[in-house]
GROMACS .gro file of C-alpha atoms in nm:
model
  503
    1MET     CA    1   0.770   1.742   0.874
    2HIS     CA    2   0.603   1.450   1.054
    3CYS     CA    3   0.545   1.243   0.738
    4VAL     CA    4   0.908   1.243   0.618
    5HIS     CA    5   1.220   1.144   0.808
    6THR     CA    6   1.590   1.126   0.725
    7PHE     CA    7   1.830   0.877   0.885
    8GLU     CA    8   2.203   0.949   0.861
    9LEU     CA    9   2.336   0.603   0.777
   10GLY     CA   10   2.696   0.705   0.835
   11LYS     CA   11   2.624   0.770   1.203
   12SER     CA   12   2.480   0.429   1.292
   13ALA     CA   13   2.646   0.089   1.258
   14PRO     CA   14   2.454  -0.224   1.154
   15ARG     CA   15   2.309  -0.417   1.446
   16THR     CA   16   2.378  -0.773   1.540
   17GLU     CA   17   2.127  -1.032   1.421
   18GLU     CA   18   1.979  -1.067   1.770
   19ALA     CA   19   1.945  -0.692   1.811
   20PHE     CA   20   1.777  -0.667   1.470
   21ARG     CA   21   1.547  -0.953   1.568
   22ALA     CA   22   1.455  -0.771   1.888
   23PHE     CA   23   1.381  -0.456   1.685
   24LEU     CA   24   1.139  -0.646   1.462
   25ARG     CA   25   0.983  -0.827   1.757
   26GLU     CA   26   0.907  -0.487   1.907
   27THR     CA   27   0.707  -0.390   1.595
   28SER     CA   28   0.477  -0.687   1.655
   29GLY     CA   29   0.413  -0.632   2.023
   30GLY     CA   30   0.495  -0.267   2.082
   31ASN     CA   31   0.349   0.063   1.972
   32ASN     CA   32   0.571   0.115   1.668
   33ARG     CA   33   0.455  -0.075   1.361
   34LEU     CA   34   0.662  -0.210   1.073
   35LEU     CA   35   0.658   0.024   0.774
   36ALA     CA   36   0.907  -0.146   0.543
   37LEU     CA   37   1.169  -0.420   0.531
   38PHE     CA   38   1.400  -0.432   0.232
   39ALA     CA   39   1.749  -0.530   0.119
   40GLU     CA   40   2.029  -0.320  -0.026
   41GLU     CA   41   2.349  -0.429  -0.198
   42TYR     CA   42   2.561  -0.140  -0.075
   43SER     CA   43   2.879  -0.267  -0.242
   44SER     CA   44   2.935  -0.559  -0.473
   45GLY     CA   45   2.839  -0.881  -0.293
   46ARG     CA   46   2.769  -0.707   0.041
   47PHE     CA   47   2.410  -0.679   0.159
   48LEU     CA   48   2.219  -0.493   0.429
   49LEU     CA   49   1.863  -0.552   0.547
   50HIS     CA   50   1.684  -0.230   0.647
   51ALA     CA   51   1.377  -0.219   0.869
   52VAL     CA   52   1.178   0.101   0.924
   53ALA     CA   53   0.904   0.131   1.185
   54GLY     CA   54   0.718   0.403   1.371
   55GLY     CA   55   0.383   0.548   1.467
   56SER     CA   56   0.393   0.518   1.847
   57VAL     CA   57   0.365   0.898   1.862
   58PRO     CA   58   0.295   1.130   1.567
   59GLY     CA   59   0.596   1.161   1.343
   60ARG     CA   60   0.810   0.899   1.517
   61PHE     CA   61   1.030   0.689   1.286
   62VAL     CA   62   1.287   0.429   1.394
   63HIS     CA   63   1.534   0.235   1.182
   64ALA     CA   64   1.763  -0.063   1.216
   65CYS     CA   65   1.982  -0.250   0.970
   66VAL     CA   66   2.182  -0.571   0.976
   67GLU     CA   67   2.449  -0.708   0.746
   68THR     CA   68   2.374  -1.047   0.596
   69SER     CA   69   2.567  -1.309   0.404
   70PRO     CA   70   2.543  -1.295   0.022
   71ARG     CA   71   2.338  -1.616   0.021
   72SER     CA   72   2.094  -1.629   0.312
   73PHE     CA   73   1.976  -1.498   0.646
   74ARG     CA   74   1.774  -1.647   0.926
   75THR     CA   75   1.405  -1.563   0.879
   76PHE     CA   76   1.251  -1.294   1.099
   77THR     CA   77   0.894  -1.399   1.026
   78ASP     CA   78   0.890  -1.608   1.345
   79VAL     CA   79   0.921  -1.292   1.559
   80CYS     CA   80   0.746  -1.054   1.319
   81PRO     CA   81   0.477  -1.225   1.108
   82GLY     CA   82   0.420  -0.902   0.917
   83ALA     CA   83   0.765  -0.950   0.760
   84HIS     CA   84   0.675  -1.267   0.568
   85LEU     CA   85   0.595  -1.106   0.231
   86PHE     CA   86   0.888  -0.866   0.259
   87GLU     CA   87   1.123  -1.164   0.299
   88ARG     CA   88   0.979  -1.341  -0.006
   89GLU     CA   89   1.029  -1.021  -0.201
   90ILE     CA   90   1.393  -0.996  -0.087
   91TYR     CA   91   1.446  -1.356  -0.201
   92ASP     CA   92   1.305  -1.281  -0.546
   93LEU     CA   93   1.492  -0.957  -0.605
   94PHE     CA   94   1.830  -1.033  -0.444
   95GLY     CA   95   1.852  -1.413  -0.417
   96LEU     CA   96   1.895  -1.392  -0.038
   97VAL     CA   97   1.723  -1.697   0.113
   98PRO     CA   98   1.532  -1.638   0.441
   99GLU     CA   99   1.617  -1.972   0.600
  100GLY     CA  100   1.324  -2.117   0.793
  101HIS     CA  101   1.059  -1.905   0.620
  102PRO     CA  102   0.721  -2.081   0.653
  103GLU     CA  103   0.620  -2.033   0.288
  104LEU     CA  104   0.914  -1.955   0.064
  105ASN     CA  105   0.741  -1.935  -0.272
  106PRO     CA  106   0.830  -1.688  -0.546
  107LEU     CA  107   0.632  -1.367  -0.507
  108ARG     CA  108   0.726  -1.170  -0.816
  109PHE     CA  109   0.806  -1.431  -1.080
  110HIS     CA  110   0.612  -1.712  -1.248
  111GLU     CA  111   0.764  -2.006  -1.435
  112GLY     CA  112   0.833  -1.800  -1.748
  113TRP     CA  113   1.113  -1.611  -1.571
  114PRO     CA  114   1.471  -1.748  -1.563
  115LYS     CA  115   1.530  -1.916  -1.228
  116ARG     CA  116   1.870  -1.750  -1.191
  117SER     CA  117   1.739  -1.400  -1.253
  118PHE     CA  118   1.757  -1.179  -0.941
  119PRO     CA  119   1.711  -0.832  -1.088
  120LEU     CA  120   1.848  -0.615  -0.805
  121ARG     CA  121   2.157  -0.830  -0.742
  122SER     CA  122   2.473  -0.711  -0.914
  123VAL     CA  123   2.655  -0.933  -1.161
  124GLY     CA  124   2.966  -0.909  -0.944
  125ALA     CA  125   2.799  -1.069  -0.641
  126PRO     CA  126   2.842  -1.444  -0.581
  127ALA     CA  127   2.581  -1.633  -0.783
  128PRO     CA  128   2.302  -1.768  -0.560
  129ASP     CA  129   2.120  -2.096  -0.609
  130ALA     CA  130   1.845  -2.108  -0.869
  131ARG     CA  131   1.504  -1.985  -0.754
  132ARG     CA  132   1.276  -2.256  -0.620
  133GLY     CA  133   0.960  -2.347  -0.806
  134TYR     CA  134   0.618  -2.253  -0.671
  135ARG     CA  135   0.461  -2.518  -0.447
  136PHE     CA  136   0.091  -2.491  -0.371
  137LEU     CA  137  -0.037  -2.604  -0.033
  138GLN     CA  138  -0.202  -2.945  -0.066
  139VAL     CA  139  -0.523  -2.975   0.135
  140ARG     CA  140  -0.620  -3.339   0.187
  141GLY     CA  141  -0.935  -3.506   0.318
  142GLU     CA  142  -1.255  -3.670   0.210
  143GLY     CA  143  -1.440  -3.469  -0.053
  144ILE     CA  144  -1.172  -3.198  -0.086
  145HIS     CA  145  -1.151  -3.056  -0.436
  146GLU     CA  146  -0.973  -2.762  -0.595
  147VAL     CA  147  -1.112  -2.474  -0.799
  148ALA     CA  148  -0.859  -2.267  -0.995
  149VAL     CA  149  -0.937  -1.914  -1.117
  150GLY     CA  150  -0.705  -1.705  -1.332
  151PRO     CA  151  -0.448  -1.566  -1.387
  152VAL     CA  152  -0.651  -1.457  -1.692
  153HIS     CA  153  -0.998  -1.347  -1.580
  154ALA     CA  154  -1.327  -1.307  -1.761
  155GLY     CA  155  -1.347  -0.935  -1.687
  156VAL     CA  156  -1.109  -0.654  -1.772
  157ILE     CA  157  -0.902  -0.676  -1.456
  158GLU     CA  158  -0.540  -0.739  -1.367
  159PRO     CA  159  -0.397  -1.095  -1.367
  160GLY     CA  160  -0.377  -1.310  -1.056
  161HIS     CA  161  -0.426  -1.678  -0.978
  162PHE     CA  162  -0.665  -1.794  -0.705
  163ARG     CA  163  -0.667  -2.159  -0.602
  164PHE     CA  164  -0.950  -2.267  -0.371
  165SER     CA  165  -0.948  -2.592  -0.175
  166CYS     CA  166  -1.310  -2.666  -0.088
  167ALA     CA  167  -1.516  -2.923   0.098
  168GLY     CA  168  -1.841  -2.903  -0.091
  169GLU     CA  169  -1.907  -2.531  -0.128
  170THR     CA  170  -1.708  -2.429   0.179
  171ILE     CA  171  -1.361  -2.278   0.133
  172GLN     CA  172  -1.101  -2.453   0.346
  173ASN     CA  173  -0.804  -2.269   0.202
  174LEU     CA  174  -0.734  -2.003  -0.058
  175GLU     CA  175  -0.393  -1.951  -0.209
  176ILE     CA  176  -0.331  -1.632  -0.406
  177ARG     CA  177  -0.048  -1.622  -0.653
  178LEU     CA  178   0.049  -1.281  -0.794
  179GLY     CA  179   0.350  -1.159  -0.986
  180TYR     CA  180   0.213  -1.188  -1.339
  181GLN     CA  181   0.281  -0.824  -1.416
  182HIS     CA  182   0.610  -0.758  -1.245
  183LYS     CA  183   0.730  -0.434  -1.405
  184GLY     CA  184   1.056  -0.373  -1.220
  185ILE     CA  185   0.952  -0.022  -1.126
  186GLU     CA  186   1.182   0.005  -0.821
  187SER     CA  187   1.482  -0.046  -1.049
  188LEU     CA  188   1.381   0.262  -1.251
  189PHE     CA  189   1.413   0.510  -0.962
  190PRO     CA  190   1.789   0.514  -0.887
  191GLY     CA  191   1.979   0.815  -1.022
  192SER     CA  192   1.924   1.187  -0.993
  193PRO     CA  193   1.612   1.287  -0.796
  194GLY     CA  194   1.431   1.455  -1.085
  195MET     CA  195   1.072   1.508  -1.193
  196GLY     CA  196   1.071   1.180  -1.388
  197ARG     CA  197   1.048   0.992  -1.057
  198ILE     CA  198   0.714   1.155  -0.981
  199LEU     CA  199   0.581   1.047  -1.320
  200LEU     CA  200   0.696   0.693  -1.241
  201SER     CA  201   0.524   0.700  -0.904
  202GLU     CA  202   0.191   0.790  -1.067
  203SER     CA  203   0.201   0.455  -1.250
  204ILE     CA  204   0.268   0.234  -0.944
  205SER     CA  205  -0.105   0.178  -0.899
  206GLY     CA  206  -0.324   0.372  -1.140
  207ASP     CA  207  -0.610   0.436  -0.898
  208THR     CA  208  -0.371   0.579  -0.639
  209ALA     CA  209  -0.179   0.826  -0.853
  210VAL     CA  210  -0.232   1.110  -0.605
  211GLY     CA  211  -0.128   0.904  -0.302
  212HIS     CA  212   0.189   0.763  -0.453
  213SER     CA  213   0.298   1.081  -0.628
  214THR     CA  214   0.247   1.283  -0.309
  215ALA     CA  215   0.460   1.043  -0.103
  216CYS     CA  216   0.725   1.043  -0.375
  217ALA     CA  217   0.725   1.423  -0.416
  218ARG     CA  218   0.786   1.481  -0.046
  219LEU     CA  219   1.070   1.230  -0.045
  220LEU     CA  220   1.234   1.403  -0.343
  221GLU     CA  221   1.183   1.739  -0.174
  222ALA     CA  222   1.369   1.609   0.131
  223ILE     CA  223   1.658   1.498  -0.092
  224THR     CA  224   1.677   1.822  -0.287
  225GLY     CA  225   1.594   2.059  -0.004
  226ASN     CA  226   1.295   2.213  -0.186
  227PRO     CA  227   0.992   2.177   0.042
  228ALA     CA  228   0.645   2.268  -0.082
  229ASP     CA  229   0.476   2.573   0.063
  230PRO     CA  230   0.172   2.534   0.295
  231SER     CA  231  -0.078   2.619   0.024
  232ALA     CA  232   0.055   2.346  -0.206
  233GLU     CA  233   0.036   2.099   0.081
  234ARG     CA  234  -0.330   2.188   0.132
  235TRP     CA  235  -0.409   2.122  -0.234
  236ARG     CA  236  -0.229   1.788  -0.213
  237ALA     CA  237  -0.447   1.693   0.084
  238VAL     CA  238  -0.762   1.806  -0.097
  239ALA     CA  239  -0.675   1.585  -0.396
  240LEU     CA  240  -0.596   1.293  -0.163
  241GLU     CA  241  -0.937   1.314   0.003
  242ILE     CA  242  -1.120   1.341  -0.330
  243GLU     CA  243  -0.924   1.040  -0.455
  244ARG     CA  244  -1.043   0.859  -0.142
  245ILE     CA  245  -1.405   0.959  -0.205
  246SER     CA  246  -1.396   0.855  -0.572
  247ASN     CA  247  -1.253   0.511  -0.496
  248HIS     CA  248  -1.483   0.446  -0.201
  249CYS     CA  249  -1.780   0.531  -0.425
  250GLY     CA  250  -1.646   0.297  -0.691
  251ASP     CA  251  -1.602   0.013  -0.442
  252LEU     CA  252  -1.950   0.056  -0.295
  253GLY     CA  253  -2.085   0.043  -0.650
  254GLY     CA  254  -1.882  -0.273  -0.715
  255LEU     CA  255  -2.007  -0.434  -0.394
  256SER     CA  256  -2.363  -0.348  -0.497
  257THR     CA  257  -2.308  -0.511  -0.835
  258ASP     CA  258  -2.171  -0.829  -0.676
  259ILE     CA  259  -2.477  -0.873  -0.454
  260GLY     CA  260  -2.732  -0.770  -0.717
  261TYR     CA  261  -2.824  -0.441  -0.549
  262LEU     CA  262  -2.877  -0.243  -0.865
  263PHE     CA  263  -2.976   0.086  -0.697
  264GLY     CA  264  -2.635   0.111  -0.532
  265ALA     CA  265  -2.451  -0.007  -0.842
  266ALA     CA  266  -2.607   0.258  -1.061
  267HIS     CA  267  -2.582   0.552  -0.822
  268PHE     CA  268  -2.237   0.489  -0.678
  269GLY     CA  269  -2.101   0.438  -1.028
  270ARG     CA  270  -2.238   0.778  -1.122
  271LEU     CA  271  -2.106   0.942  -0.802
  272ARG     CA  272  -1.759   0.800  -0.860
  273GLY     CA  273  -1.764   0.975  -1.195
  274ALA     CA  274  -1.863   1.301  -1.030
  275ALA     CA  275  -1.571   1.276  -0.786
  276LEU     CA  276  -1.327   1.193  -1.065
  277ASN     CA  277  -1.450   1.499  -1.254
  278LEU     CA  278  -1.355   1.714  -0.954
  279LEU     CA  279  -1.002   1.575  -0.973
  280LEU     CA  280  -1.008   1.661  -1.343
  281LYS     CA  281  -1.092   2.021  -1.261
  282ILE     CA  282  -0.819   2.044  -0.998
  283THR     CA  283  -0.533   1.869  -1.179
  284GLY     CA  284  -0.638   1.839  -1.542
  285ASN     CA  285  -0.659   1.459  -1.515
  286ARG     CA  286  -0.945   1.243  -1.380
  287PHE     CA  287  -0.698   1.025  -1.185
  288GLY     CA  288  -0.505   1.316  -1.042
  289ARG     CA  289  -0.196   1.281  -1.255
  290GLY     CA  290  -0.001   1.600  -1.295
  291LEU     CA  291  -0.077   1.724  -0.943
  292ASN     CA  292   0.271   1.706  -0.796
  293ARG     CA  293   0.603   1.865  -0.873
  294ILE     CA  294   0.923   1.877  -0.669
  295GLY     CA  295   0.871   2.179  -0.446
  296GLY     CA  296   0.498   2.210  -0.487
  297ILE     CA  297   0.217   2.147  -0.732
  298GLY     CA  298   0.177   2.184  -1.106
  299PRO     CA  299   0.159   2.535  -1.255
  300ARG     CA  300  -0.205   2.488  -1.362
  301VAL     CA  301  -0.319   2.341  -1.030
  302PRO     CA  302  -0.583   2.410  -0.914
  303GLY     CA  303  -0.797   2.464  -1.217
  304ILE     CA  304  -1.098   2.552  -1.004
  305ALA     CA  305  -1.174   2.824  -0.749
  306GLN     CA  306  -1.212   2.724  -0.383
  307GLU     CA  307  -1.569   2.853  -0.366
  308GLU     CA  308  -1.675   2.653  -0.671
  309LEU     CA  309  -1.508   2.338  -0.537
  310ILE     CA  310  -1.668   2.375  -0.192
  311ALA     CA  311  -2.011   2.409  -0.355
  312ALA     CA  312  -1.951   2.104  -0.576
  313LEU     CA  313  -1.837   1.899  -0.276
  314GLY     CA  314  -2.152   2.000  -0.090
  315SER     CA  315  -2.372   1.872  -0.370
  316LEU     CA  316  -2.172   1.551  -0.398
  317ARG     CA  317  -2.191   1.496  -0.025
  318ALA     CA  318  -2.570   1.521  -0.019
  319GLU     CA  319  -2.600   1.245  -0.278
  320VAL     CA  320  -2.332   1.022  -0.122
  321GLU     CA  321  -2.499   1.049   0.219
  322SER     CA  322  -2.841   0.967   0.077
  323VAL     CA  323  -2.731   0.670  -0.137
  324GLY     CA  324  -2.497   0.539   0.135
  325ALA     CA  325  -2.766   0.544   0.403
  326THR     CA  326  -3.016   0.377   0.171
  327MET     CA  327  -2.768   0.105   0.084
  328LEU     CA  328  -2.653   0.024   0.436
  329ASP     CA  329  -3.011   0.015   0.564
  330ALA     CA  330  -3.143  -0.213   0.289
  331PRO     CA  331  -3.241  -0.553   0.435
  332SER     CA  332  -3.110  -0.739   0.128
  333VAL     CA  333  -2.769  -0.569   0.165
  334VAL     CA  334  -2.747  -0.640   0.537
  335ALA     CA  335  -2.848  -1.003   0.487
  336ARG     CA  336  -2.582  -1.057   0.220
  337MET     CA  337  -2.288  -0.866   0.373
  338GLU     CA  338  -2.326  -0.897   0.750
  339GLY     CA  339  -2.112  -1.182   0.884
  340THR     CA  340  -1.960  -1.250   0.541
  341GLY     CA  341  -1.583  -1.250   0.497
  342ARG     CA  342  -1.491  -1.177   0.858
  343LEU     CA  343  -1.131  -1.073   0.926
  344LEU     CA  344  -1.059  -1.109   1.296
  345SER     CA  345  -0.900  -0.822   1.488
  346ARG     CA  346  -0.629  -1.054   1.618
  347THR     CA  347  -0.529  -1.156   1.267
  348ALA     CA  348  -0.523  -0.796   1.146
  349ALA     CA  349  -0.298  -0.699   1.436
  350THR     CA  350  -0.062  -0.998   1.410
  351LEU     CA  351   0.001  -0.953   1.038
  352GLN     CA  352   0.005  -0.573   1.070
  353PHE     CA  353  -0.259  -0.498   0.810
  354VAL     CA  354  -0.313  -0.133   0.726
  355GLY     CA  355  -0.569   0.114   0.602
  356MET     CA  356  -0.940   0.089   0.558
  357ALA     CA  357  -0.952  -0.293   0.580
  358ALA     CA  358  -0.757  -0.288   0.909
  359ARG     CA  359  -0.980  -0.017   1.058
  360ALA     CA  360  -1.288  -0.228   0.977
  361SER     CA  361  -1.130  -0.500   1.195
  362GLY     CA  362  -1.060  -0.272   1.489
  363ARG     CA  363  -0.694  -0.196   1.413
  364ASP     CA  364  -0.648   0.173   1.488
  365VAL     CA  365  -0.387   0.284   1.231
  366ASP     CA  366  -0.408   0.594   1.014
  367ALA     CA  367  -0.102   0.769   0.869
  368ARG     CA  368  -0.291   1.100   0.859
  369ARG     CA  369  -0.276   1.095   1.239
  370ASP     CA  370   0.040   0.891   1.301
  371PHE     CA  371   0.258   1.053   1.031
  372PRO     CA  372   0.068   1.375   0.954
  373SER     CA  373   0.163   1.592   0.660
  374PRO     CA  374   0.136   1.971   0.716
  375ALA     CA  375  -0.231   1.991   0.615
  376TYR     CA  376  -0.328   1.719   0.865
  377VAL     CA  377  -0.114   1.825   1.162
  378GLU     CA  378  -0.364   2.045   1.343
  379ALA     CA  379  -0.684   1.847   1.282
  380PRO     CA  380  -0.693   1.531   1.070
  381PRO     CA  381  -1.029   1.391   0.955
  382ALA     CA  382  -1.234   1.227   1.229
  383LYS     CA  383  -1.130   0.881   1.342
  384VAL     CA  384  -1.325   0.593   1.187
  385LEU     CA  385  -1.307   0.251   1.350
  386LEU     CA  386  -1.530  -0.057   1.346
  387ASP     CA  387  -1.455  -0.401   1.482
  388ALA     CA  388  -1.689  -0.648   1.309
  389GLY     CA  389  -1.432  -0.716   1.035
  390ASP     CA  390  -1.688  -0.840   0.782
  391VAL     CA  391  -1.791  -0.713   0.439
  392MET     CA  392  -2.057  -0.495   0.601
  393ALA     CA  393  -1.793  -0.331   0.822
  394ARG     CA  394  -1.565  -0.261   0.527
  395ALA     CA  395  -1.859  -0.102   0.345
  396GLY     CA  396  -1.954   0.096   0.655
  397VAL     CA  397  -1.600   0.225   0.703
  398ARG     CA  398  -1.602   0.352   0.346
  399VAL     CA  399  -1.922   0.550   0.401
  400MET     CA  400  -1.797   0.688   0.733
  401GLU     CA  401  -1.458   0.785   0.587
  402MET     CA  402  -1.626   0.974   0.306
  403ARG     CA  403  -1.837   1.159   0.562
  404ALA     CA  404  -1.522   1.248   0.758
  405SER     CA  405  -1.353   1.372   0.441
  406PHE     CA  406  -1.653   1.588   0.347
  407ASP     CA  407  -1.649   1.737   0.700
  408TRP     CA  408  -1.278   1.814   0.679
  409LEU     CA  409  -1.240   1.947   0.323
  410PRO     CA  410  -1.407   2.292   0.356
  411GLY     CA  411  -1.173   2.383   0.641
  412VAL     CA  412  -0.854   2.295   0.457
  413LEU     CA  413  -0.979   2.459   0.137
  414THR     CA  414  -1.033   2.788   0.319
  415GLY     CA  415  -0.659   2.819   0.377
  416ALA     CA  416  -0.550   2.691   0.036
  417ILE     CA  417  -0.450   3.030  -0.100
  418PRO     CA  418  -0.299   3.158  -0.317
  419PRO     CA  419  -0.389   2.895  -0.576
  420GLY     CA  420  -0.154   2.783  -0.849
  421THR     CA  421   0.173   2.765  -0.655
  422ILE     CA  422   0.463   2.749  -0.898
  423ALA     CA  423   0.679   2.443  -0.856
  424THR     CA  424   1.054   2.484  -0.837
  425GLU     CA  425   1.341   2.242  -0.869
  426GLY     CA  426   1.674   2.318  -0.708
  427ASN     CA  427   2.012   2.157  -0.691
  428ALA     CA  428   2.055   1.870  -0.449
  429PRO     CA  429   2.268   1.976  -0.152
  430ALA     CA  430   2.571   1.758  -0.080
  431ALA     CA  431   2.533   1.538   0.226
  432GLY     CA  432   2.633   1.195   0.355
  433ARG     CA  433   2.474   0.860   0.285
  434ARG     CA  434   2.113   0.877   0.403
  435LEU     CA  435   1.789   0.683   0.420
  436ILE     CA  436   1.481   0.899   0.362
  437VAL     CA  437   1.132   0.769   0.434
  438SER     CA  438   0.801   0.927   0.329
  439VAL     CA  439   0.459   0.806   0.446
  440GLU     CA  440   0.111   0.901   0.323
  441GLU     CA  441  -0.237   0.759   0.391
  442GLY     CA  442  -0.377   0.666   0.052
  443TRP     CA  443  -0.737   0.560   0.008
  444ARG     CA  444  -0.647   0.191   0.061
  445GLY     CA  445  -0.407   0.263   0.344
  446GLU     CA  446  -0.050   0.343   0.430
  447ILE     CA  447   0.185   0.422   0.138
  448VAL     CA  448   0.558   0.413   0.214
  449HIS     CA  449   0.837   0.535  -0.013
  450ALA     CA  450   1.198   0.499   0.101
  451ALA     CA  451   1.521   0.594  -0.074
  452ILE     CA  452   1.887   0.546   0.006
  453VAL     CA  453   2.097   0.829  -0.136
  454ASP     CA  454   2.474   0.856  -0.164
  455ASP     CA  455   2.713   1.139  -0.078
  456GLU     CA  456   2.613   1.322  -0.398
  457SER     CA  457   2.239   1.291  -0.325
  458ARG     CA  458   2.184   1.036  -0.599
  459ILE     CA  459   1.929   0.762  -0.531
  460THR     CA  460   2.097   0.421  -0.508
  461ARG     CA  461   1.800   0.215  -0.380
  462PHE     CA  462   1.429   0.293  -0.388
  463LYS     CA  463   1.161   0.099  -0.203
  464VAL     CA  464   0.785   0.127  -0.246
  465VAL     CA  465   0.528  -0.030  -0.013
  466ASP     CA  466   0.172  -0.013  -0.141
  467PRO     CA  467  -0.104  -0.098   0.112
  468SER     CA  468  -0.218  -0.383  -0.113
  469PHE     CA  469   0.117  -0.554  -0.057
  470ARG     CA  470   0.045  -0.555   0.317
  471ASN     CA  471  -0.321  -0.657   0.292
  472TRP     CA  472  -0.341  -0.935   0.029
  473PRO     CA  473  -0.305  -1.204   0.300
  474GLY     CA  474  -0.611  -1.056   0.473
  475LEU     CA  475  -0.830  -1.182   0.192
  476LEU     CA  476  -0.703  -1.536   0.252
  477PHE     CA  477  -0.818  -1.530   0.613
  478ALA     CA  478  -1.145  -1.349   0.539
  479VAL     CA  479  -1.279  -1.612   0.295
  480GLN     CA  480  -1.198  -1.922   0.501
  481LYS     CA  481  -1.515  -2.113   0.601
  482ASN     CA  482  -1.725  -1.900   0.366
  483VAL     CA  483  -1.896  -2.060   0.068
  484ILE     CA  484  -1.712  -2.010  -0.258
  485SER     CA  485  -1.990  -1.790  -0.396
  486ASP     CA  486  -1.896  -1.535  -0.127
  487PHE     CA  487  -1.553  -1.483  -0.279
  488PRO     CA  488  -1.642  -1.205  -0.529
  489VAL     CA  489  -1.801  -0.987  -0.264
  490CYS     CA  490  -1.517  -1.058  -0.017
  491ASN     CA  491  -1.262  -0.975  -0.286
  492LYS     CA  492  -1.436  -0.651  -0.379
  493SER     CA  493  -1.463  -0.548  -0.014
  494PHE     CA  494  -1.081  -0.540   0.001
  495ASN     CA  495  -1.034  -0.425  -0.363
  496LEU     CA  496  -0.657  -0.473  -0.357
  497SER     CA  497  -0.423  -0.365  -0.632
  498TYR     CA  498  -0.231  -0.628  -0.829
  499SER     CA  499  -0.011  -0.361  -0.982
  500GLY     CA  500   0.073  -0.207  -0.646
  501ALA     CA  501   0.177  -0.546  -0.508
  502ASP     CA  502   0.363  -0.677  -0.812
  503LEU     CA  503   0.575  -0.364  -0.864
   0.00000   0.00000   0.00000
């Protein structure tokens, strides 16, 4: 399967620091891109850093690891800028200091957390130094002032702190501080690879339950040796594309609200509901929970006949096309969104952003093509790529991606028989120590789940990479030199998940 890969860790020795550095440098300048960088305490007080990359050709995965001291390692951000948040995360969770990191602030923990708490470091490991306090960047100059927003917001949204440094109305710098809802979810995965892990994965980011649970299910299937049949894979892909349509409709409605375009706000809000109701008919839940099992899909999935679903998608498509075209052609929309919040292609490439936001800035990455699951192998949805990088481009990509999904869905539904595949769970086969990686293209972008399993196929380390974790820095660059009143529409155009980043 091109979207899942297993590395036999017993057959490859850790690399030297320079070789590991060269591996990461290659992900910045070569064709393989960085998928994940994480630490593992493989025995008490002994640590490995794992890097996984791939994508140069469909289904290609590469891996490297390096042993590090129990206190610190030399930062790799200088050769691979996309590693900078991963290294801050490693510092928070394991107490390993990336020496020379350009911005070593806590990522997961605010001041209320004990400074000597490193939740994934064993009690037997040498105690590291206390965690450093958070230091905001100080912007100085005549007329510079700061505007602080959050972490508690006026609306019903997740917590996060935004600190603007402005000259008049113009944003000179934005610093985003997250970590107010760290839930320790990665620490809940180790153990036997059972169904409970899929339920956990559905709660990583509530609006991406299908994407995360699908990536997790395939990883567990690789551990247990219980692959899903082709029909179940087709229904997973159908649910993924409908999840994409529902969220893109919701975001276009949110963008319309932020710019006072009430026609779009009203209609896209209604269309999002219609898409969510299709997920309800398929899975029994409007957010797609309950879709996945180890070895297939839930016993009551799908709860709708293919013919009925194809007809409903046709009706939904007609309305989405009409409202989308009206919105993107409206002079007031173009005037407000065109040129606003521009994310340069060079920045998106250097920091290795992913998903819809990256494709709106000309970065051609899509896991459905680069790591295709069985339903996408023969013909993934049509490629969507724009290069303007502004709010208008991110809105346009959403409309175009929905069109591509509507084009693709009838074909995959035709082969999704027989419906209602019964899920099975088997015993995990004995094997050596392995690293298993699963990749799926969620509606925001690339979702990566990775697990290290021992000789008895028990999970000892689980790593989740949500696309929001990769893309939060993109918002910082997009708002610079915009007026502060542009921030809400810039923020909505990315619509990143706090929960998916905080983990």
